Coordinates of N, CA and C in Angstrom, one line a residue:
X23 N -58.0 -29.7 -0.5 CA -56.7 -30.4 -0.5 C -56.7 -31.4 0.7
X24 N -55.7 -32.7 0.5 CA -56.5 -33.8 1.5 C -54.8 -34.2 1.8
X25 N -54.5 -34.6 2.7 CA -53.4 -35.1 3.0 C -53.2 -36.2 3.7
X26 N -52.1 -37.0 2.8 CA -51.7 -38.3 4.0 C -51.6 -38.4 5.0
X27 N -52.3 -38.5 6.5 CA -52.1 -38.6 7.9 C -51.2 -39.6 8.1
X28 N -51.5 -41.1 7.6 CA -50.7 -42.4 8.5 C -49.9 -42.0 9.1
X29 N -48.5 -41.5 8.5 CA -47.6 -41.4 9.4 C -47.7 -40.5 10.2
X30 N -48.3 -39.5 10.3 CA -48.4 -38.7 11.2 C -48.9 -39.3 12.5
X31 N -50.0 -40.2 12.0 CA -50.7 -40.3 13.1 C -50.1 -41.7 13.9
X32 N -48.9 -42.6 13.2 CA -48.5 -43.6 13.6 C -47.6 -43.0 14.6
X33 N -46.6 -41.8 14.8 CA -46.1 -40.8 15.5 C -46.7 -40.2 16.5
X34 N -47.9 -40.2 16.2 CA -49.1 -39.5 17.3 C -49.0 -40.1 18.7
X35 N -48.4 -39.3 20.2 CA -48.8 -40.0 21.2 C -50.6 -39.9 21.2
X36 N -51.0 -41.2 22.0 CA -52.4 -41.0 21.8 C -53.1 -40.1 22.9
X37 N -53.9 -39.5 22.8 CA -54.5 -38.7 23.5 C -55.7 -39.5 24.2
X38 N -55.7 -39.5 25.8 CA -56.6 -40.5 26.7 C -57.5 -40.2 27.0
X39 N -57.9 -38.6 26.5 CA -59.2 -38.0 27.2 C -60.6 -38.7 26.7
X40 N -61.7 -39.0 27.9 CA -62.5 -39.5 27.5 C -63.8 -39.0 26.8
X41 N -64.2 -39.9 26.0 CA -65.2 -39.4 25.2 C -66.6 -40.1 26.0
X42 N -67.8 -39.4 26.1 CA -68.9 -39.9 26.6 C -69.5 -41.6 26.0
X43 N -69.3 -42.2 27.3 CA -69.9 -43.7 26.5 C -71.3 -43.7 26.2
X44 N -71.8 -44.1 25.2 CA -72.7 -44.4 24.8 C -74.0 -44.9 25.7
X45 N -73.3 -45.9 26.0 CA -74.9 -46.5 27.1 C -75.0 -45.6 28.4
X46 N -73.9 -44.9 29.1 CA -74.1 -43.9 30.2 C -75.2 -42.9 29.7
X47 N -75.0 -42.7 28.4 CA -75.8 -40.8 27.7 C -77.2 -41.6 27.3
X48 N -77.7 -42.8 26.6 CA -79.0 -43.5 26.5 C -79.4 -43.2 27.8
X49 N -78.5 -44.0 28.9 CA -79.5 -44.3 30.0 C -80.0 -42.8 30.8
X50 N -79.1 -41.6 30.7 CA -79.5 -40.6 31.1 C -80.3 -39.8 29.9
X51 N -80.3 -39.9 29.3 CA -81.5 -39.6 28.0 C -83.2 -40.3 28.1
X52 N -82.7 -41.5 28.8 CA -84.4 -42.4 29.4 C -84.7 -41.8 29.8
X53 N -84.6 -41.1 30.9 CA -85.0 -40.1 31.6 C -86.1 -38.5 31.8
X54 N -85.7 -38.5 29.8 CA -86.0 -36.6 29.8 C -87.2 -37.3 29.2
X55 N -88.4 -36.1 29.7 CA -89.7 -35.7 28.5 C -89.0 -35.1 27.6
X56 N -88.1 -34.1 27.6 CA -87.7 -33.1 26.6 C -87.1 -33.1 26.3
X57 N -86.4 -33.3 24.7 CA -84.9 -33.9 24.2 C -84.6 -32.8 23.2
X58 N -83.2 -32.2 22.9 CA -83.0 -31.7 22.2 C -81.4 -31.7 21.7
X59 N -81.6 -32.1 20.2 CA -80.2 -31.9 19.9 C -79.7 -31.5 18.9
X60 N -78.3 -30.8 18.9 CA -77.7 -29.8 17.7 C -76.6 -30.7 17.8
X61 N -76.0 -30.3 16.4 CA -74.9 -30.8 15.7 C -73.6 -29.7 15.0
X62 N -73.1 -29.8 15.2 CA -71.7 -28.6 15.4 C -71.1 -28.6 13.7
X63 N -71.7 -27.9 13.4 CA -71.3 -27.9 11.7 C -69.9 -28.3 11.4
X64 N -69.4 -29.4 10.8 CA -68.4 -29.2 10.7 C -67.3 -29.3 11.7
X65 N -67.8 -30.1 12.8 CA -66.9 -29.8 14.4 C -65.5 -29.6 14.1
X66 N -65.3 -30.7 14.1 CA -63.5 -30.6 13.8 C -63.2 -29.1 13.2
X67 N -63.9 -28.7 12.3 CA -63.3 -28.0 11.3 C -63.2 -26.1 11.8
X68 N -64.2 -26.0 12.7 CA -64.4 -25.2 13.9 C -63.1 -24.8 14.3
X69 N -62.0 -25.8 15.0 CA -60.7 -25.7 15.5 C -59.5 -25.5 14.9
X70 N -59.5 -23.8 14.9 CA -58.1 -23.3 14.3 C -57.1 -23.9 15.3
X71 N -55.6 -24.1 14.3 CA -54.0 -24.7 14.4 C -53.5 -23.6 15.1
X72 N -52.3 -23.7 15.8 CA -51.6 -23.2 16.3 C -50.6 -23.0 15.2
X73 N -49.9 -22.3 15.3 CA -48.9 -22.1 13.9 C -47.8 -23.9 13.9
X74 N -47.3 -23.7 15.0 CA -46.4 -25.0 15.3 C -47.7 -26.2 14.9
X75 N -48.7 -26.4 15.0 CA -49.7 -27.4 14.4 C -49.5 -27.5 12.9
X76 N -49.7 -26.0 12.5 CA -49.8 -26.0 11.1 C -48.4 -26.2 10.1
X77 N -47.5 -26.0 10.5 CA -46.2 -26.7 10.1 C -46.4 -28.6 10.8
X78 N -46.9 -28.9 11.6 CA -47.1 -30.6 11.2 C -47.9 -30.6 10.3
X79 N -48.9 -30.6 10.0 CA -50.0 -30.4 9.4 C -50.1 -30.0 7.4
X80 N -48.7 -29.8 7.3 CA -48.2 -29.2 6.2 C -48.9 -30.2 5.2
X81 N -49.1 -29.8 3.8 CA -49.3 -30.2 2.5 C -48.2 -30.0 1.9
X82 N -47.7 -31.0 0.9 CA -46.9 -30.6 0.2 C -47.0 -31.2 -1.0
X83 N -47.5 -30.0 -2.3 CA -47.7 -31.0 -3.2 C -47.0 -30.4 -5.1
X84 N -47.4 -30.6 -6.0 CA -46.2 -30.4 -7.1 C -47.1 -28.9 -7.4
X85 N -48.4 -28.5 -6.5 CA -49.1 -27.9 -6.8 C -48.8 -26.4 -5.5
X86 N -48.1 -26.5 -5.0 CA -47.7 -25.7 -4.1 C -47.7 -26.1 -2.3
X87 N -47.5 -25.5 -1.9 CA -47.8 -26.1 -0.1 C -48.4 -25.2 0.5
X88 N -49.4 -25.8 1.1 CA -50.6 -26.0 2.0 C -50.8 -25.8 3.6
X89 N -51.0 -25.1 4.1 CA -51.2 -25.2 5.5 C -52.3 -25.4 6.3
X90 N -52.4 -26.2 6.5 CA -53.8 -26.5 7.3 C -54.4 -24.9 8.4
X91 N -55.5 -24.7 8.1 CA -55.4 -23.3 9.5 C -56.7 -24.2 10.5
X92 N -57.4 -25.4 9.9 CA -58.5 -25.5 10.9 C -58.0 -27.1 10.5
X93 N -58.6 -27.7 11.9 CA -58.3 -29.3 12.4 C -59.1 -30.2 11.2
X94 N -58.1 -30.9 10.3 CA -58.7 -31.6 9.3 C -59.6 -33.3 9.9
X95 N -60.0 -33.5 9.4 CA -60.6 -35.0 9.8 C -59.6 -36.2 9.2
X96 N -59.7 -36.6 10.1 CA -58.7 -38.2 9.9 C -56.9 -38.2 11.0
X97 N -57.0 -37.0 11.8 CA -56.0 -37.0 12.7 C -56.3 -37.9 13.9
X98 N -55.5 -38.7 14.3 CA -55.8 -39.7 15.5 C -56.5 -39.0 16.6
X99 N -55.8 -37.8 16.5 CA -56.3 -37.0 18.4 C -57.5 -36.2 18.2
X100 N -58.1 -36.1 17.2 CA -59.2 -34.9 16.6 C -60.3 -35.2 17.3
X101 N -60.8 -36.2 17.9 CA -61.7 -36.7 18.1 C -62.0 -36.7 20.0
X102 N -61.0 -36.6 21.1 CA -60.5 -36.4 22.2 C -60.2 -35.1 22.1
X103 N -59.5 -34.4 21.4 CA -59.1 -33.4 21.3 C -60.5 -32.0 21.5
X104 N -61.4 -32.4 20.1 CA -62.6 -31.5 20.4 C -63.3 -32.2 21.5
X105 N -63.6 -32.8 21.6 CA -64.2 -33.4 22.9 C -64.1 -32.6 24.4
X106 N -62.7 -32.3 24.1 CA -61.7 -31.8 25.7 C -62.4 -30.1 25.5
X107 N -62.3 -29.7 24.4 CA -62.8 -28.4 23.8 C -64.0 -28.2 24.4
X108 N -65.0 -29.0 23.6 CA -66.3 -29.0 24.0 C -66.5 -29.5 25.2
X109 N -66.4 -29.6 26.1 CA -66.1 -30.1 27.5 C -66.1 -29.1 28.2
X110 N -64.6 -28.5 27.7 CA -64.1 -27.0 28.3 C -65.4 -25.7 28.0
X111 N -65.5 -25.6 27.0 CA -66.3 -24.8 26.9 C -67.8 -24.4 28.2
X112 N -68.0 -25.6 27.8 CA -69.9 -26.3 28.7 C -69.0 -26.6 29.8
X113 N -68.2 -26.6 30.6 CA -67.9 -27.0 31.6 C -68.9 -26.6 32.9
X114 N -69.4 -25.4 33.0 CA -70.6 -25.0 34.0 C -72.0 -26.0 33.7
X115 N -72.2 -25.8 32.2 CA -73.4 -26.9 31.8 C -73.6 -28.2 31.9
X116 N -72.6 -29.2 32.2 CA -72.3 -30.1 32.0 C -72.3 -30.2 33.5
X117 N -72.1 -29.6 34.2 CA -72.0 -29.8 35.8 C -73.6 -29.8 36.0
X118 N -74.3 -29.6 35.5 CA -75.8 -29.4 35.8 C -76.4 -30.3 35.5
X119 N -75.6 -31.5 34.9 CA -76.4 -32.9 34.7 C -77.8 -33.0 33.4
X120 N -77.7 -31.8 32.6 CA -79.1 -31.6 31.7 C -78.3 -31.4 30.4
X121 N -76.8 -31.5 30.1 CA -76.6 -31.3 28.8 C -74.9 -32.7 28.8
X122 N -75.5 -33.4 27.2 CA -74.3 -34.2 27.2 C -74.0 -33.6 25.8
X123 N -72.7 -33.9 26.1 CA -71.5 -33.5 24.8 C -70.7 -34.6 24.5
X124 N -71.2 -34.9 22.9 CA -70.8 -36.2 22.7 C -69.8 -35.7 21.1
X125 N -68.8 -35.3 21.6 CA -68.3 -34.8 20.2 C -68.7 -33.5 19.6
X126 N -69.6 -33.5 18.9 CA -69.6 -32.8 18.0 C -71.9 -32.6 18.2
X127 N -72.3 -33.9 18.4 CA -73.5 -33.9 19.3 C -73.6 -32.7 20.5
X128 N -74.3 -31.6 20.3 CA -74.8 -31.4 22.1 C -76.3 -31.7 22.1
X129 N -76.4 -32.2 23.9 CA -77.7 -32.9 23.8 C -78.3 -32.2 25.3
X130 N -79.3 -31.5 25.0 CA -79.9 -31.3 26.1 C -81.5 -31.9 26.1
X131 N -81.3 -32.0 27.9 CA -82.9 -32.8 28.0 C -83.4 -32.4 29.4
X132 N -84.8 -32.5 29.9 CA -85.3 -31.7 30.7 C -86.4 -32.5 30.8
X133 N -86.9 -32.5 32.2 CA -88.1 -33.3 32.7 C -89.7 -31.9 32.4
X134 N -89.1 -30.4 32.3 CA -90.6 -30.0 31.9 C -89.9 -29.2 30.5
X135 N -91.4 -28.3 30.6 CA -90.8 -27.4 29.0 C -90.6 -26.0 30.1
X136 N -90.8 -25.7 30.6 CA -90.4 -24.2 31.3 C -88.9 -24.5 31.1
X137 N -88.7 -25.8 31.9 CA -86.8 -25.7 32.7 C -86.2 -25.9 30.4
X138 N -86.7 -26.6 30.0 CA -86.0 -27.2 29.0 C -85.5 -25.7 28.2
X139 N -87.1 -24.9 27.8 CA -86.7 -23.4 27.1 C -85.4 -22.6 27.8
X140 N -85.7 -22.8 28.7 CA -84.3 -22.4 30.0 C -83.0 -22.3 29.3
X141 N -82.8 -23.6 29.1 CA -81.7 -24.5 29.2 C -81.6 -24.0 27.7
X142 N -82.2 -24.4 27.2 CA -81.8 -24.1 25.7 C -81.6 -22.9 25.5
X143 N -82.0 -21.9 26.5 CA -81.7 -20.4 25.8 C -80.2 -20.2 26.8
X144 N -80.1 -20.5 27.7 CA -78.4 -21.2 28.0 C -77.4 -21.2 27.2
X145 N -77.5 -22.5 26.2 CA -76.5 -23.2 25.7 C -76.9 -22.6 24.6
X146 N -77.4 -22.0 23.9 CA -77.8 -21.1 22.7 C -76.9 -19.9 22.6
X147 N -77.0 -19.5 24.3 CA -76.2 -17.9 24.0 C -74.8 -18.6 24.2
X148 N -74.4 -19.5 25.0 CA -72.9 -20.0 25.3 C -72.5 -20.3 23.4
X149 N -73.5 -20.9 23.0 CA -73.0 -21.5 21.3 C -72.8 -20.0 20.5
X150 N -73.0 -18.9 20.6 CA -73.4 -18.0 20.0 C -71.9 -17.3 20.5
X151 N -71.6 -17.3 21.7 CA -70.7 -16.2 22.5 C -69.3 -16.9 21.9
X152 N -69.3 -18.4 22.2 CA -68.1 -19.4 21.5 C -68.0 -19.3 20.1
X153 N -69.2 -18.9 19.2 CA -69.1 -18.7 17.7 C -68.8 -20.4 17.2
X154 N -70.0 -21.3 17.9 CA -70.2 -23.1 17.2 C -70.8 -22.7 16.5
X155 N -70.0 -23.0 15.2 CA -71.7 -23.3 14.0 C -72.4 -24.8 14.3
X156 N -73.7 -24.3 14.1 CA -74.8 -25.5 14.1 C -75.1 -25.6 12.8
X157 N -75.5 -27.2 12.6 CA -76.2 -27.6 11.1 C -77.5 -27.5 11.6
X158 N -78.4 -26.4 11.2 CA -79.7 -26.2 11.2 C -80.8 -27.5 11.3
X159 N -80.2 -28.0 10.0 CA -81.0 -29.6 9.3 C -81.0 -30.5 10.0
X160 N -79.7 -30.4 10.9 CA -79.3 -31.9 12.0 C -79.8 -31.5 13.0
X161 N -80.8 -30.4 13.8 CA -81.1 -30.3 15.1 C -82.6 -30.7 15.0
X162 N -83.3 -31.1 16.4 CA -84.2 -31.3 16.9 C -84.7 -30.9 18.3
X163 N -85.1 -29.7 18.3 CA -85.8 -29.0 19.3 C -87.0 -29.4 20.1
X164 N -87.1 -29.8 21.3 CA -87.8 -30.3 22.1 C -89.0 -31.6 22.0
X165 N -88.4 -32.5 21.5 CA -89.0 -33.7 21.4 C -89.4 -34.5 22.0
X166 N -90.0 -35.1 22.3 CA -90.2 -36.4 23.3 C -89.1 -38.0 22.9
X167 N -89.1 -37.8 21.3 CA -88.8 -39.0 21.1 C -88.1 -38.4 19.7
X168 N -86.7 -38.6 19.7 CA -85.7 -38.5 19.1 C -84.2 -39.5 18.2
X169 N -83.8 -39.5 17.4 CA -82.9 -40.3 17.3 C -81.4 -39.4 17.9
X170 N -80.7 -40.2 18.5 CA -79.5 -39.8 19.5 C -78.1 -41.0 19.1
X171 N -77.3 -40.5 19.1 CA -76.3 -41.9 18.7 C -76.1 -42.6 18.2
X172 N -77.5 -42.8 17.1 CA -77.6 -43.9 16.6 C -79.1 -45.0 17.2
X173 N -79.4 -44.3 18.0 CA -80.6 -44.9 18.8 C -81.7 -44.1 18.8
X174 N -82.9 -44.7 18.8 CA -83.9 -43.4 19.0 C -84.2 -43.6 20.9
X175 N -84.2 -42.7 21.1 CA -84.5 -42.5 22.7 C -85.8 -41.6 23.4
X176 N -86.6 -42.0 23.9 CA -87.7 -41.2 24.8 C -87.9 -42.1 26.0
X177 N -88.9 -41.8 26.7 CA -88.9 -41.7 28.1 C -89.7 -43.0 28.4
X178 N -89.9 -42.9 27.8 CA -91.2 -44.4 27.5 C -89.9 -46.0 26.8
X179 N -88.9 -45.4 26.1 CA -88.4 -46.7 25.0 C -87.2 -46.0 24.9
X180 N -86.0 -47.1 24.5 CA -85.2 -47.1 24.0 C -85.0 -48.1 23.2
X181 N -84.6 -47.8 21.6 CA -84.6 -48.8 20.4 C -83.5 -48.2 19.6
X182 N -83.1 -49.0 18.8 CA -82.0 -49.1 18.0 C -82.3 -48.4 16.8
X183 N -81.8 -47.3 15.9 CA -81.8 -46.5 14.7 C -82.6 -47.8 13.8
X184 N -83.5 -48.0 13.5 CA -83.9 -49.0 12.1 C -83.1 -48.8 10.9
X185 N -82.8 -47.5 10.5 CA -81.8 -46.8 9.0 C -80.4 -47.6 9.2
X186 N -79.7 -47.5 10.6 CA -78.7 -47.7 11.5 C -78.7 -49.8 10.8
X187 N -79.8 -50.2 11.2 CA -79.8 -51.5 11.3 C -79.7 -51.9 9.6
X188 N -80.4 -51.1 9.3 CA -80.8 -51.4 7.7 C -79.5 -51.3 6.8
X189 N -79.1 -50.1 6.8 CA -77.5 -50.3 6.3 C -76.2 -51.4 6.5
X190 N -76.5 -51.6 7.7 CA -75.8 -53.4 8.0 C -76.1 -54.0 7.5
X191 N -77.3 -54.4 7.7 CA -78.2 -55.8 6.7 C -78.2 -55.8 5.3
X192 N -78.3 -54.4 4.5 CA -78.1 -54.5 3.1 C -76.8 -55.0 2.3
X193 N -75.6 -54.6 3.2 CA -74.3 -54.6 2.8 C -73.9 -56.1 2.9
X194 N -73.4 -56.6 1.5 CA -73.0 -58.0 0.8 C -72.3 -58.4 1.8
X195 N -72.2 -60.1 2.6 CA -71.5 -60.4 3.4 C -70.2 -60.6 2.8
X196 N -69.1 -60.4 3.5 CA -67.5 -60.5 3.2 C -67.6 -61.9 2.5
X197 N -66.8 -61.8 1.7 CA -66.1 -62.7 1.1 C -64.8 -63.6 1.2
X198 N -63.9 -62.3 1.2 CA -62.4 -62.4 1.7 C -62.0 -61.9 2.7
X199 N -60.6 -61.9 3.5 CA -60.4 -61.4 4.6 C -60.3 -59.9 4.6
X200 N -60.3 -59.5 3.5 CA -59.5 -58.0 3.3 C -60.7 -57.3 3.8
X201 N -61.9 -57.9 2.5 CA -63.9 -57.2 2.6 C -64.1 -57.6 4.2
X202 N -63.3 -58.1 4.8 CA -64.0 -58.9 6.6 C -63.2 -57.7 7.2
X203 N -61.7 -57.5 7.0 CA -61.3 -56.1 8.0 C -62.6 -54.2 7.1
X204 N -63.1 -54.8 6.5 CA -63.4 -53.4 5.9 C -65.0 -53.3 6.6
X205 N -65.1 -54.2 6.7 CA -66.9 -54.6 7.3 C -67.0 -54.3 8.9

């Protein structure tokens, strides 16, 4: 079941918490021999409602009404919101300068493999104790050279996703203004 946000989210005060910028997490990712990263199955969807959530959150349709019990995608604050989550959680980890939390991304990296196995058996048992699902298929376990953000990153280079580039270049140039806001 999928529900109209707009208005919701036109009502939404915006939430300011910050998300990891991009070129700060590259430039500290240049850095590691050892890169590793998991992806949060489903992140958003991880974050059960508070009951007062779940009456905003309402469905209402000729088919019955709906209650959201976990954070759907397409809410303005969903995105700050787990963020602050995942933040909260790793807050000890994240003070250690070896793990970034980029959403729904966690990324850890490590100049040897002793400290990296470490670190990973760390944030393995913290993922396990919090009950994060990981997408198995989306992780990559101790790499040199990885794709991260949309960039591939190692210690040696940083280069832009090719797949990332390729999909822009295939797609028909706009025509009208409408295809130019959709682009």
């Amino acid at each position: 079941m999928v529900g109209e946000l707009i208005a919701l989210n036109t009502y939404t005060i915006p939430d300011r918490y910050p998300i990891a910028r991009t070129h700060e997490t590259l430039t500290q990712l240049s850095q590691a021999i050892f890169i590793t990263s998991m992806d949060a199955l489903k992140g958003f969807h991880q974050n059960l409602f508070t009951p007062h959530a779940r009456k905003l959150l309402r469905i209402i349709s000729h088919r019955g009404i709906y209650d959201n019990l976990r954070m759907p995608f397409g809410i303005k604050n969903a995105p700050p919101h787990y963020q602050r989550m995942m933040n909260t959680i790793f807050s000890h980890e994240l003070s250690q300068e070896w793990l970034i939390i980029y959403i729904d991304d966690i990324i850890i990296f490590s100049e040897t493999w002793k400290l990296h196995l470490k670190i990973l058996s760390l944030v393995l048992k913290k993922i396990i104790q919090v009950n994060i699902k990981i997408l198995l298929k989306e992780c990559n376990f101790g790499f040199h050279k990885l794709k991260a953000l949309g960039h591939v990153v190692s210690k040696l280079r940083l280069g832009v996703d090719k797949n990332k580039v390729a999909a822009i270049l295939l797609k028909p140039i706009p025509q009208r203004q409408k295809e130019m806001t959709s682009f």
